[in-house]
PDB file of C-alpha atoms and ligand atoms in Angstrom:
ATOM      1  CA  UNK H  33     -26.043  -4.275 -58.529  1.00 54.00           C
ATOM      2  CA  UNK H  34     -25.144  -0.466 -59.242  1.00 64.00           C
ATOM      3  CA  UNK H  35     -26.815   2.355 -57.300  1.00 68.00           C
ATOM      4  CA  UNK H  36     -28.072   5.001 -59.441  1.00 85.00           C
ATOM      5  CA  UNK H  37     -25.725   8.086 -59.311  1.00 88.00           C
ATOM      6  CA  UNK H  38     -28.550  10.438 -58.316  1.00 92.00           C
ATOM      7  CA  UNK H  39     -29.421   7.953 -55.444  1.00 93.00           C
ATOM      8  CA  UNK H  40     -25.992   7.765 -54.137  1.00 93.00           C
ATOM      9  CA  UNK H  41     -25.601  11.442 -54.116  1.00 95.00           C
ATOM     10  CA  UNK H  42     -28.815  11.799 -52.142  1.00 96.00           C
ATOM     11  CA  UNK H  43     -27.396   9.167 -49.751  1.00 95.00           C
ATOM     12  CA  UNK H  44     -24.167  11.387 -49.454  1.00 96.00           C
ATOM     13  CA  UNK H  45     -26.203  14.176 -48.848  1.00 97.00           C
ATOM     14  CA  UNK H  46     -28.022  12.713 -45.936  1.00 97.00           C
ATOM     15  CA  UNK H  47     -24.855  11.517 -44.601  1.00 97.00           C
ATOM     16  CA  UNK H  48     -23.592  14.845 -44.476  1.00 96.00           C
ATOM     17  CA  UNK H  49     -26.898  16.429 -43.284  1.00 97.00           C
ATOM     18  CA  UNK H  50     -27.357  13.600 -40.352  1.00 96.00           C
ATOM     19  CA  UNK H  51     -23.536  14.174 -39.438  1.00 96.00           C
ATOM     20  CA  UNK H  52     -22.398  10.696 -40.254  1.00 96.00           C
ATOM     21  CA  UNK H  53     -18.757  11.736 -41.458  1.00 95.00           C
ATOM     22  CA  UNK H  54     -17.447   7.831 -40.977  1.00 96.00           C
ATOM     23  CA  UNK H  55     -20.477   6.557 -42.711  1.00 97.00           C
ATOM     24  CA  UNK H  56     -19.866   8.798 -45.706  1.00 96.00           C
ATOM     25  CA  UNK H  57     -16.173   7.807 -45.584  1.00 96.00           C
ATOM     26  CA  UNK H  58     -16.864   4.015 -45.844  1.00 97.00           C
ATOM     27  CA  UNK H  59     -19.853   4.271 -48.171  1.00 97.00           C
ATOM     28  CA  UNK H  60     -17.734   3.890 -51.546  1.00 96.00           C
ATOM     29  CA  UNK H  61     -15.905   0.745 -50.199  1.00 97.00           C
ATOM     30  CA  UNK H  62     -19.141  -0.851 -49.112  1.00 97.00           C
ATOM     31  CA  UNK H  63     -20.820  -0.192 -52.315  1.00 96.00           C
ATOM     32  CA  UNK H  64     -17.816  -1.618 -54.145  1.00 96.00           C
ATOM     33  CA  UNK H  65     -17.799  -4.980 -51.785  1.00 97.00           C
ATOM     34  CA  UNK H  66     -21.609  -5.090 -52.733  1.00 96.00           C
ATOM     35  CA  UNK H  67     -21.149  -4.895 -56.320  1.00 95.00           C
ATOM     36  CA  UNK H  68     -18.955  -7.476 -56.217  1.00 97.00           C
ATOM     37  CA  UNK H  69     -21.414  -9.544 -54.417  1.00 97.00           C
ATOM     38  CA  UNK H  70     -19.046  -9.807 -51.386  1.00 97.00           C
ATOM     39  CA  UNK H  71     -21.610  -8.722 -48.925  1.00 97.00           C
ATOM     40  CA  UNK H  72     -25.567  -8.190 -48.803  1.00 97.00           C
ATOM     41  CA  UNK H  73     -27.267  -5.083 -49.056  1.00 95.00           C
ATOM     42  CA  UNK H  74     -28.160  -5.746 -45.114  1.00 97.00           C
ATOM     43  CA  UNK H  75     -24.346  -6.352 -44.265  1.00 97.00           C
ATOM     44  CA  UNK H  76     -23.784  -2.905 -46.106  1.00 96.00           C
ATOM     45  CA  UNK H  77     -26.343  -1.374 -43.963  1.00 96.00           C
ATOM     46  CA  UNK H  78     -25.101  -2.787 -40.668  1.00 97.00           C
ATOM     47  CA  UNK H  79     -21.493  -2.076 -41.669  1.00 97.00           C
ATOM     48  CA  UNK H  80     -22.326   1.667 -42.380  1.00 96.00           C
ATOM     49  CA  UNK H  81     -24.283   2.006 -39.189  1.00 97.00           C
ATOM     50  CA  UNK H  82     -21.410   0.081 -36.918  1.00 97.00           C
ATOM     51  CA  UNK H  83     -18.811   2.257 -38.184  1.00 97.00           C
ATOM     52  CA  UNK H  84     -20.342   5.492 -37.627  1.00 97.00           C
ATOM     53  CA  UNK H  85     -21.259   4.247 -34.202  1.00 96.00           C
ATOM     54  CA  UNK H  86     -18.026   3.152 -33.397  1.00 96.00           C
ATOM     55  CA  UNK H  87     -16.285   6.467 -34.148  1.00 96.00           C
ATOM     56  CA  UNK H  88     -19.255   8.219 -32.069  1.00 96.00           C
ATOM     57  CA  UNK H  89     -18.349   5.761 -29.107  1.00 95.00           C
ATOM     58  CA  UNK H  90     -14.789   6.220 -29.478  1.00 96.00           C
ATOM     59  CA  UNK H  91     -15.377  10.135 -29.301  1.00 96.00           C
ATOM     60  CA  UNK H  92     -17.670   9.685 -26.285  1.00 97.00           C
ATOM     61  CA  UNK H  93     -15.319   7.584 -24.313  1.00 97.00           C
ATOM     62  CA  UNK H  94     -12.331  10.143 -24.987  1.00 97.00           C
ATOM     63  CA  UNK H  95     -14.125  13.154 -24.160  1.00 97.00           C
ATOM     64  CA  UNK H  96     -15.636  11.245 -20.884  1.00 98.00           C
ATOM     65  CA  UNK H  97     -12.025  10.011 -19.763  1.00 98.00           C
ATOM     66  CA  UNK H  98     -10.930  13.782 -20.294  1.00 98.00           C
ATOM     67  CA  UNK H  99     -13.616  15.317 -18.331  1.00 97.00           C
ATOM     68  CA  UNK H 100     -12.959  12.888 -15.627  1.00 98.00           C
ATOM     69  CA  UNK H 101      -9.468  13.544 -15.391  1.00 98.00           C
ATOM     70  CA  UNK H 102      -8.263   9.838 -16.536  1.00 97.00           C
ATOM     71  CA  UNK H 103      -5.323  11.019 -18.266  1.00 95.00           C
ATOM     72  CA  UNK H 104      -3.171   7.859 -17.690  1.00 95.00           C
ATOM     73  CA  UNK H 105      -4.838   5.144 -19.064  1.00 96.00           C
ATOM     74  CA  UNK H 106      -4.712   1.654 -17.297  1.00 97.00           C
ATOM     75  CA  UNK H 107      -6.723  -1.181 -18.196  1.00 97.00           C
ATOM     76  CA  UNK H 108      -7.671  -4.732 -16.262  1.00 97.00           C
ATOM     77  CA  UNK H 109      -6.567  -6.405 -19.514  1.00 97.00           C
ATOM     78  CA  UNK H 110      -3.009  -4.653 -18.717  1.00 97.00           C
ATOM     79  CA  UNK H 111      -2.881  -5.902 -15.140  1.00 97.00           C
ATOM     80  CA  UNK H 112      -0.851  -9.034 -14.416  1.00 95.00           C
ATOM     81  CA  UNK H 113      -2.679 -10.866 -11.901  1.00 95.00           C
ATOM     82  CA  UNK H 114       0.238 -13.446 -11.785  1.00 94.00           C
ATOM     83  CA  UNK H 115       2.305 -10.809 -10.200  1.00 93.00           C
ATOM     84  CA  UNK H 116      -0.013 -10.489  -7.146  1.00 93.00           C
ATOM     85  CA  UNK H 117      -1.039 -13.962  -6.224  1.00 92.00           C
ATOM     86  CA  UNK H 118      -2.934 -12.546  -2.954  1.00 90.00           C
ATOM     87  CA  UNK H 119      -5.505 -10.873  -5.114  1.00 95.00           C
ATOM     88  CA  UNK H 120      -8.406 -12.621  -6.161  1.00 95.00           C
ATOM     89  CA  UNK H 121      -8.919 -12.015  -9.828  1.00 96.00           C
ATOM     90  CA  UNK H 122     -12.358 -12.912  -9.931  1.00 97.00           C
ATOM     91  CA  UNK H 123     -13.131 -10.491  -7.210  1.00 97.00           C
ATOM     92  CA  UNK H 124     -11.762  -7.750  -9.193  1.00 98.00           C
ATOM     93  CA  UNK H 125     -13.691  -8.977 -12.512  1.00 98.00           C
ATOM     94  CA  UNK H 126     -16.801  -9.037 -10.406  1.00 98.00           C
ATOM     95  CA  UNK H 127     -16.002  -5.255  -9.563  1.00 98.00           C
ATOM     96  CA  UNK H 128     -15.638  -4.733 -13.465  1.00 98.00           C
ATOM     97  CA  UNK H 129     -19.070  -5.558 -13.681  1.00 98.00           C
ATOM     98  CA  UNK H 130     -19.920  -2.326 -11.901  1.00 98.00           C
ATOM     99  CA  UNK H 131     -22.711  -3.136  -9.704  1.00 98.00           C
ATOM    100  CA  UNK H 132     -20.955  -1.351  -6.938  1.00 98.00           C
ATOM    101  CA  UNK H 133     -21.636   1.598  -8.719  1.00 98.00           C
ATOM    102  CA  UNK H 134     -25.349   1.252  -8.881  1.00 97.00           C
ATOM    103  CA  UNK H 135     -25.299   0.170  -5.259  1.00 97.00           C
ATOM    104  CA  UNK H 136     -23.317   3.690  -4.390  1.00 98.00           C
ATOM    105  CA  UNK H 137     -20.708   1.496  -2.646  1.00 98.00           C
ATOM    106  CA  UNK H 138     -17.121   2.259  -1.652  1.00 98.00           C
ATOM    107  CA  UNK H 139     -14.204   0.085  -2.874  1.00 98.00           C
ATOM    108  CA  UNK H 140     -10.930   0.517  -0.809  1.00 98.00           C
ATOM    109  CA  UNK H 141      -7.494  -0.616  -2.479  1.00 98.00           C
ATOM    110  CA  UNK H 142      -4.935  -0.870   0.417  1.00 97.00           C
ATOM    111  CA  UNK H 143      -1.527  -2.048  -0.041  1.00 95.00           C
ATOM    112  CA  UNK H 144       2.354  -0.923  -0.473  1.00 94.00           C
ATOM    113  CA  UNK H 145       3.586   1.774  -2.810  1.00 94.00           C
ATOM    114  CA  UNK H 146       3.755   0.023  -6.290  1.00 94.00           C
ATOM    115  CA  UNK H 147       1.349  -2.840  -5.726  1.00 95.00           C
ATOM    116  CA  UNK H 148      -1.276  -2.003  -8.330  1.00 96.00           C
ATOM    117  CA  UNK H 149      -3.692   0.137  -6.286  1.00 97.00           C
ATOM    118  CA  UNK H 150      -3.711   3.310  -8.768  1.00 98.00           C
ATOM    119  CA  UNK H 151      -3.763   0.889 -11.774  1.00 98.00           C
ATOM    120  CA  UNK H 152      -6.630  -0.928 -10.695  1.00 98.00           C
ATOM    121  CA  UNK H 153      -8.793   2.112  -9.407  1.00 98.00           C
ATOM    122  CA  UNK H 154      -7.927   3.614 -13.114  1.00 98.00           C
ATOM    123  CA  UNK H 155      -9.012   0.447 -14.820  1.00 98.00           C
ATOM    124  CA  UNK H 156     -12.164   0.045 -13.170  1.00 98.00           C
ATOM    125  CA  UNK H 157     -12.578   3.908 -13.648  1.00 98.00           C
ATOM    126  CA  UNK H 158     -11.887   3.055 -17.621  1.00 98.00           C
ATOM    127  CA  UNK H 159     -14.623   0.358 -17.291  1.00 98.00           C
ATOM    128  CA  UNK H 160     -17.251   2.583 -16.056  1.00 98.00           C
ATOM    129  CA  UNK H 161     -16.579   5.511 -18.633  1.00 98.00           C
ATOM    130  CA  UNK H 162     -16.985   2.778 -21.475  1.00 97.00           C
ATOM    131  CA  UNK H 163     -20.339   1.494 -19.844  1.00 97.00           C
ATOM    132  CA  UNK H 164     -21.550   5.098 -20.122  1.00 97.00           C
ATOM    133  CA  UNK H 165     -20.993   5.748 -16.483  1.00 98.00           C
ATOM    134  CA  UNK H 166     -19.667   9.294 -15.408  1.00 98.00           C
ATOM    135  CA  UNK H 167     -16.145   9.483 -13.326  1.00 98.00           C
ATOM    136  CA  UNK H 168     -13.927  11.669 -11.775  1.00 98.00           C
ATOM    137  CA  UNK H 169     -10.561  10.860 -10.668  1.00 98.00           C
ATOM    138  CA  UNK H 170      -8.543  12.993  -8.355  1.00 98.00           C
ATOM    139  CA  UNK H 171      -5.681  12.521  -5.532  1.00 98.00           C
ATOM    140  CA  UNK H 172      -6.750  13.049  -2.152  1.00 97.00           C
ATOM    141  CA  UNK H 173      -4.077  16.300  -1.735  1.00 97.00           C
ATOM    142  CA  UNK H 174      -5.538  17.658  -5.217  1.00 97.00           C
ATOM    143  CA  UNK H 175      -9.345  17.200  -3.743  1.00 98.00           C
ATOM    144  CA  UNK H 176      -8.393  18.867  -0.524  1.00 97.00           C
ATOM    145  CA  UNK H 177      -6.762  21.670  -2.210  1.00 97.00           C
ATOM    146  CA  UNK H 178      -9.638  22.109  -4.356  1.00 97.00           C
ATOM    147  CA  UNK H 179     -11.906  22.226  -1.500  1.00 98.00           C
ATOM    148  CA  UNK H 180      -9.940  24.514   0.782  1.00 97.00           C
ATOM    149  CA  UNK H 181      -9.648  26.734  -2.536  1.00 97.00           C
ATOM    150  CA  UNK H 182     -13.501  26.840  -3.005  1.00 98.00           C
ATOM    151  CA  UNK H 183     -13.867  27.553   0.944  1.00 97.00           C
ATOM    152  CA  UNK H 184     -11.766  30.478   0.664  1.00 97.00           C
ATOM    153  CA  UNK H 185     -13.694  31.817  -2.403  1.00 98.00           C
ATOM    154  CA  UNK H 186     -17.149  31.101  -0.769  1.00 98.00           C
ATOM    155  CA  UNK H 187     -17.916  28.403  -3.375  1.00 98.00           C
ATOM    156  CA  UNK H 188     -17.498  25.550  -1.267  1.00 98.00           C
ATOM    157  CA  UNK H 189     -21.187  24.237  -1.563  1.00 97.00           C
ATOM    158  CA  UNK H 190     -20.823  24.631  -5.241  1.00 98.00           C
ATOM    159  CA  UNK H 191     -17.653  22.712  -5.392  1.00 98.00           C
ATOM    160  CA  UNK H 192     -19.151  19.724  -3.161  1.00 98.00           C
ATOM    161  CA  UNK H 193     -22.234  19.666  -5.615  1.00 98.00           C
ATOM    162  CA  UNK H 194     -19.590  19.403  -8.705  1.00 98.00           C
ATOM    163  CA  UNK H 195     -17.896  16.253  -6.900  1.00 98.00           C
ATOM    164  CA  UNK H 196     -21.225  14.662  -6.385  1.00 98.00           C
ATOM    165  CA  UNK H 197     -22.139  14.660  -9.807  1.00 98.00           C
ATOM    166  CA  UNK H 198     -20.187  11.682 -11.102  1.00 98.00           C
ATOM    167  CA  UNK H 199     -21.328   8.460 -10.472  1.00 98.00           C
ATOM    168  CA  UNK H 200     -18.089   7.315  -9.564  1.00 98.00           C
ATOM    169  CA  UNK H 201     -15.394   9.147  -7.899  1.00 98.00           C
ATOM    170  CA  UNK H 202     -11.914   7.893  -7.435  1.00 98.00           C
ATOM    171  CA  UNK H 203      -9.868   9.359  -4.731  1.00 98.00           C
ATOM    172  CA  UNK H 204      -6.145   8.409  -5.181  1.00 98.00           C
ATOM    173  CA  UNK H 205      -3.508   8.276  -2.711  1.00 97.00           C
ATOM    174  CA  UNK H 206      -4.906   8.760   0.800  1.00 97.00           C
ATOM    175  CA  UNK H 207      -1.740   8.574   3.308  1.00 95.00           C
ATOM    176  CA  UNK H 208       1.161   9.651   1.017  1.00 92.00           C
ATOM    177  CA  UNK H 209       0.888  13.181   1.945  1.00 91.00           C
ATOM    178  CA  UNK H 210      -0.004  14.902   5.185  1.00 90.00           C
ATOM    179  CA  UNK H 211      -3.537  16.759   4.834  1.00 94.00           C
ATOM    180  CA  UNK H 212      -3.440  19.830   6.057  1.00 92.00           C
ATOM    181  CA  UNK H 213      -5.126  21.605   9.099  1.00 91.00           C
ATOM    182  CA  UNK H 214      -8.879  21.481   8.018  1.00 94.00           C
ATOM    183  CA  UNK H 215      -8.438  19.092   5.186  1.00 96.00           C
ATOM    184  CA  UNK H 216      -9.848  16.082   7.147  1.00 96.00           C
ATOM    185  CA  UNK H 217     -13.113  18.125   7.659  1.00 97.00           C
ATOM    186  CA  UNK H 218     -13.553  19.631   4.197  1.00 97.00           C
ATOM    187  CA  UNK H 219     -12.983  15.721   2.997  1.00 98.00           C
ATOM    188  CA  UNK H 220     -15.660  14.722   5.706  1.00 97.00           C
ATOM    189  CA  UNK H 221     -18.126  17.334   4.169  1.00 98.00           C
ATOM    190  CA  UNK H 222     -17.755  15.364   0.510  1.00 98.00           C
ATOM    191  CA  UNK H 223     -18.025  12.297   1.834  1.00 98.00           C
ATOM    192  CA  UNK H 224     -21.096  12.819   3.705  1.00 96.00           C
ATOM    193  CA  UNK H 225     -22.393  14.541   0.691  1.00 97.00           C
ATOM    194  CA  UNK H 226     -22.164  11.691  -1.384  1.00 97.00           C
ATOM    195  CA  UNK H 227     -22.647   8.895   1.292  1.00 95.00           C
ATOM    196  CA  UNK H 228     -25.086   6.122   0.069  1.00 94.00           C
ATOM    197  CA  UNK H 229     -25.694   8.824  -3.307  1.00 96.00           C
ATOM    198  CA  UNK H 230     -22.763   7.855  -4.951  1.00 97.00           C
ATOM    199  CA  UNK H 231     -19.737   5.277  -5.542  1.00 98.00           C
ATOM    200  CA  UNK H 232     -16.133   5.838  -4.576  1.00 98.00           C
ATOM    201  CA  UNK H 233     -12.898   4.118  -5.022  1.00 98.00           C
ATOM    202  CA  UNK H 234     -10.246   4.884  -2.556  1.00 98.00           C
ATOM    203  CA  UNK H 235      -6.565   3.887  -2.375  1.00 98.00           C
ATOM    204  CA  UNK H 236      -4.361   4.059   0.397  1.00 97.00           C
ATOM    205  CA  UNK H 237      -1.011   2.782   1.693  1.00 96.00           C
ATOM    206  CA  UNK H 238      -2.040   3.308   5.158  1.00 96.00           C
ATOM    207  CA  UNK H 239      -4.364   1.123   7.249  1.00 95.00           C
ATOM    208  CA  UNK H 240      -7.693   2.436   8.609  1.00 96.00           C
ATOM    209  CA  UNK H 241      -6.583   2.740  11.879  1.00 95.00           C
ATOM    210  CA  UNK H 242      -3.907   5.232  11.152  1.00 95.00           C
ATOM    211  CA  UNK H 243      -6.299   7.527   9.622  1.00 95.00           C
ATOM    212  CA  UNK H 244      -6.511   9.492  12.796  1.00 95.00           C
ATOM    213  CA  UNK H 245      -2.929  10.216  11.860  1.00 94.00           C
ATOM    214  CA  UNK H 246      -3.263  10.865   8.175  1.00 95.00           C
ATOM    215  CA  UNK H 247      -6.021  13.338   8.831  1.00 95.00           C
ATOM    216  CA  UNK H 248      -4.248  14.657  12.081  1.00 93.00           C
ATOM    217  CA  UNK H 249      -7.787  14.515  13.536  1.00 93.00           C
ATOM    218  CA  UNK H 250      -9.072  11.266  15.230  1.00 94.00           C
ATOM    219  CA  UNK H 251     -12.759  12.569  15.317  1.00 95.00           C
ATOM    220  CA  UNK H 252     -12.743  13.211  11.768  1.00 96.00           C
ATOM    221  CA  UNK H 253     -11.248  10.167  10.690  1.00 96.00           C
ATOM    222  CA  UNK H 254     -13.581   8.350  12.929  1.00 96.00           C
ATOM    223  CA  UNK H 255     -16.772   9.962  11.311  1.00 96.00           C
ATOM    224  CA  UNK H 256     -15.079   9.403   7.654  1.00 97.00           C
ATOM    225  CA  UNK H 257     -14.364   5.841   8.142  1.00 97.00           C
ATOM    226  CA  UNK H 258     -18.032   5.446   9.416  1.00 95.00           C
ATOM    227  CA  UNK H 259     -19.288   6.618   6.175  1.00 95.00           C
ATOM    228  CA  UNK H 260     -16.511   5.109   4.083  1.00 97.00           C
ATOM    229  CA  UNK H 261     -16.872   1.464   5.397  1.00 96.00           C
ATOM    230  CA  UNK H 262     -20.574   1.171   5.644  1.00 94.00           C
ATOM    231  CA  UNK H 263     -21.243  -0.105   2.603  1.00 95.00           C
ATOM    232  CA  UNK H 264     -17.584  -1.041   1.555  1.00 97.00           C
ATOM    233  CA  UNK H 265     -15.527  -3.553  -0.425  1.00 97.00           C
ATOM    234  CA  UNK H 266     -12.056  -3.736   0.964  1.00 97.00           C
ATOM    235  CA  UNK H 267      -9.444  -4.990  -0.908  1.00 97.00           C
ATOM    236  CA  UNK H 268      -5.890  -5.558   0.270  1.00 96.00           C
ATOM    237  CA  UNK H 269      -3.001  -6.239  -2.022  1.00 95.00           C
ATOM    238  CA  UNK H 270      -0.292  -8.166   0.124  1.00 92.00           C
ATOM    239  CA  UNK H 271       2.116  -8.085  -2.597  1.00 83.00           C
ATOM    240  CA  UNK H 272       5.153  -6.418  -3.536  1.00 81.00           C
ATOM    241  CA  UNK H 273       6.049  -3.265  -5.723  1.00 88.00           C
ATOM    242  CA  UNK H 274       5.559  -3.931  -9.528  1.00 87.00           C
ATOM    243  CA  UNK H 275       7.776  -0.836 -10.370  1.00 82.00           C
ATOM    244  CA  UNK H 276      10.830  -2.330  -8.558  1.00 81.00           C
ATOM    245  CA  UNK H 277      10.133  -5.927  -9.482  1.00 81.00           C
ATOM    246  CA  UNK H 278      13.491  -5.915 -11.064  1.00 74.00           C
ATOM    247  CA  UNK H 279      15.292  -4.586  -8.122  1.00 72.00           C
ATOM    248  CA  UNK H 280      13.931  -6.414  -5.171  1.00 65.00           C
ATOM    249  CA  UNK H 281      17.717  -7.211  -4.142  1.00 65.00           C
ATOM    250  CA  UNK H 282      18.603  -3.548  -3.745  1.00 64.00           C
ATOM    251  CA  UNK H 283      15.885  -2.896  -1.438  1.00 64.00           C
ATOM    252  CA  UNK H 284      15.875  -3.365   2.512  1.00 63.00           C
ATOM    253  CA  UNK H 285      14.113  -6.306   3.315  1.00 56.00           C
ATOM    254  CA  UNK H 286      10.188  -5.496   4.020  1.00 50.00           C
ATOM    255  CA  UNK H 287       8.929  -8.722   4.167  1.00 48.00           C
ATOM    256  CA  UNK H 288       8.993  -8.813   7.809  1.00 42.00           C
ATOM    257  CA  UNK H 289       7.738  -5.314   7.990  1.00 42.00           C
ATOM    258  CA  UNK H 290       4.491  -4.537   9.767  1.00 44.00           C
ATOM    259  CA  UNK H 291       1.950  -5.063   6.757  1.00 46.00           C
ATOM    260  CA  UNK H 292       0.061  -1.958   6.141  1.00 49.00           C
ATOM    261  CA  UNK H 293      -3.007  -3.525   4.972  1.00 46.00           C
ATOM    262  CA  UNK H 294      -3.613  -5.982   7.873  1.00 43.00           C
ATOM    263  CA  UNK H 295      -5.934  -5.090  10.874  1.00 41.00           C
ATOM    264  CA  UNK H 296      -4.058  -2.486  13.018  1.00 40.00           C
ATOM    265  CA  UNK H 297      -3.285  -1.122  16.166  1.00 39.00           C
ATOM    266  CA  UNK H 298      -2.938   2.666  16.362  1.00 39.00           C
ATOM    267  CA  UNK H 299       0.661   4.228  16.473  1.00 41.00           C
ATOM    268  CA  UNK H 300       1.539   7.369  18.522  1.00 40.00           C
ATOM    269  CA  UNK H 301      -1.465   9.863  18.881  1.00 43.00           C
ATOM    270  CA  UNK H 302      -4.972   9.149  19.590  1.00 40.00           C
ATOM    271  CA  UNK H 303      -7.590   6.277  19.729  1.00 42.00           C
ATOM    272  CA  UNK H 304      -8.095   4.035  16.643  1.00 41.00           C
ATOM    273  CA  UNK H 305     -10.948   4.760  14.809  1.00 42.00           C
ATOM    274  CA  UNK H 306     -13.857   2.439  15.792  1.00 40.00           C
ATOM    275  CA  UNK H 307     -14.466  -0.206  13.292  1.00 41.00           C
ATOM    276  CA  UNK H 308     -17.539  -2.040  13.344  1.00 38.00           C
ATOM    277  CA  UNK H 309     -17.057  -5.553  12.972  1.00 36.00           C
ATOM    278  CA  UNK H 310     -20.424  -6.273  11.232  1.00 36.00           C
ATOM    279  CA  UNK H 311     -19.156  -3.383   8.531  1.00 38.00           C
ATOM    280  CA  UNK H 312     -15.917  -5.178   8.007  1.00 37.00           C
ATOM    281  CA  UNK H 313     -17.012  -8.626   7.434  1.00 37.00           C
ATOM    282  CA  UNK H 314     -19.851  -7.407   5.147  1.00 38.00           C
ATOM    283  CA  UNK H 315     -17.131  -5.695   3.332  1.00 40.00           C
ATOM    284  CA  UNK H 316     -15.123  -8.433   2.547  1.00 37.00           C
TER     285      UNK H 316
HETATM  286  P1  LIG M 232       0.316   2.138  -6.557  1.00 94.23           P
HETATM  287  O1  LIG M 232      -1.126   2.987  -6.923  1.00 94.23           O
HETATM  288  O2  LIG M 232      -0.059   0.828  -5.375  1.00 94.23           O
HETATM  289  O3  LIG M 232       1.497   2.786  -5.538  1.00 94.23           O
HETATM  290  P2  LIG M 232       0.685   1.624  -9.327  1.00 94.23           P
HETATM  291  O4  LIG M 232      -1.027   1.073  -9.554  1.00 94.23           O
HETATM  292  O5  LIG M 232       0.772   3.163  -9.709  1.00 94.23           O
HETATM  293  O6  LIG M 232       1.104   1.508  -7.706  1.00 94.23           O
HETATM  294  O7  LIG M 232       1.772   0.646  -9.997  1.00 94.23           O
HETATM  295  C1  LIG M 232       3.021   0.927 -10.108  1.00 94.23           C
HETATM  296  C2  LIG M 232       2.949   0.957 -11.651  1.00 94.23           C
HETATM  297  O8  LIG M 232       3.329  -0.506 -11.977  1.00 94.23           O
HETATM  298  C3  LIG M 232       2.110   1.555 -12.692  1.00 94.23           C
HETATM  299  O9  LIG M 232       2.667   1.642 -13.990  1.00 94.23           O
HETATM  300  C4  LIG M 232       1.363   0.030 -12.993  1.00 94.23           C
HETATM  301  O10 LIG M 232       0.532   0.061 -14.248  1.00 94.23           O
HETATM  302  C5  LIG M 232       2.245  -1.065 -12.964  1.00 94.23           C
HETATM  303  N1  LIG M 232       1.621  -2.230 -12.388  1.00 94.23           N
HETATM  304  C6  LIG M 232       1.153  -2.384 -10.815  1.00 94.23           C
HETATM  305  N2  LIG M 232       1.231  -3.419 -10.602  1.00 94.23           N
HETATM  306  C7  LIG M 232       0.951  -4.332 -11.797  1.00 94.23           C
HETATM  307  C8  LIG M 232       0.688  -5.542 -12.474  1.00 94.23           C
HETATM  308  N3  LIG M 232       0.146  -6.588 -11.437  1.00 94.23           N
HETATM  309  N4  LIG M 232       0.418  -5.560 -13.684  1.00 94.23           N
HETATM  310  C9  LIG M 232       0.982  -4.696 -14.560  1.00 94.23           C
HETATM  311  N5  LIG M 232       1.194  -3.599 -13.921  1.00 94.23           N
HETATM  312  C10 LIG M 232       1.240  -3.177 -12.876  1.00 94.23           C
HETATM  313 MG1  LIG M 233      -0.884   4.994  -6.570  1.00 94.23          MG
END
């Protein structure tokens, strides 16, 4: 079967008019296959549309990842579950089903540095982007910095509204850096605004009882945890650092150290935030 040159010309013009560059690109090849009887007309149409759609999907995902500040890409396929036997693979795969986003829940990844918290948070965020959900990734320090700047400039409300827009907000690295004075309060305003309205993934190397210390304010920490543990899924990763897996012998023995992720007792200042047992058990 050979297409008439005039018809072929019109198809090309239509593809240009419809802004279907990939379809235009594969047209010749598909026609040749068609002429040789290697594919049917239906298969040719199917391929043509499929190629165009894949190109658009790829572009959409790329743009959404950039907008969501997911600049280093990690995937679930790239996560070695065998290295973290304490982690329930099925639980992570269930999270990848993204129902937690529709339910506006908060996922906490807790564990020592290098155990894969950021990797898993990003991998779930990437899954969300691919599924067409809007995502924004930030660290706690960056987030508080941006909120503090907005407050100084009198645009805090707009900034909070902006951060409420993504269906999934990832806040990485809670507990690594000390929070600046007033920072906990700013974070609380955001958490309160997103409460029961948008999903979050939080990662931390510190236990919840240490949040008073992390935020330098027990009252704010308690209020934060009240919201962040209400509809929560807490994933504790008990294993060692993946970064240091080949150098375990060079490290001080941490196996007997207090696990950061187990139910804690407060250290130094302040009372521990009050955790409601019902929430915690519902969370796990
Ligand atoms: P954390 O955020 O807990 O400090 P990361 O998620 O940044 O740790 O992990 C540190 C590095 O090790 C990253 O490059 C990450 O991709 C990699 N990594 C961690 N755990 C695994 C794992 N189980 N399988 C594959 N790569 C891993
Ligand atoms: Mg990290």
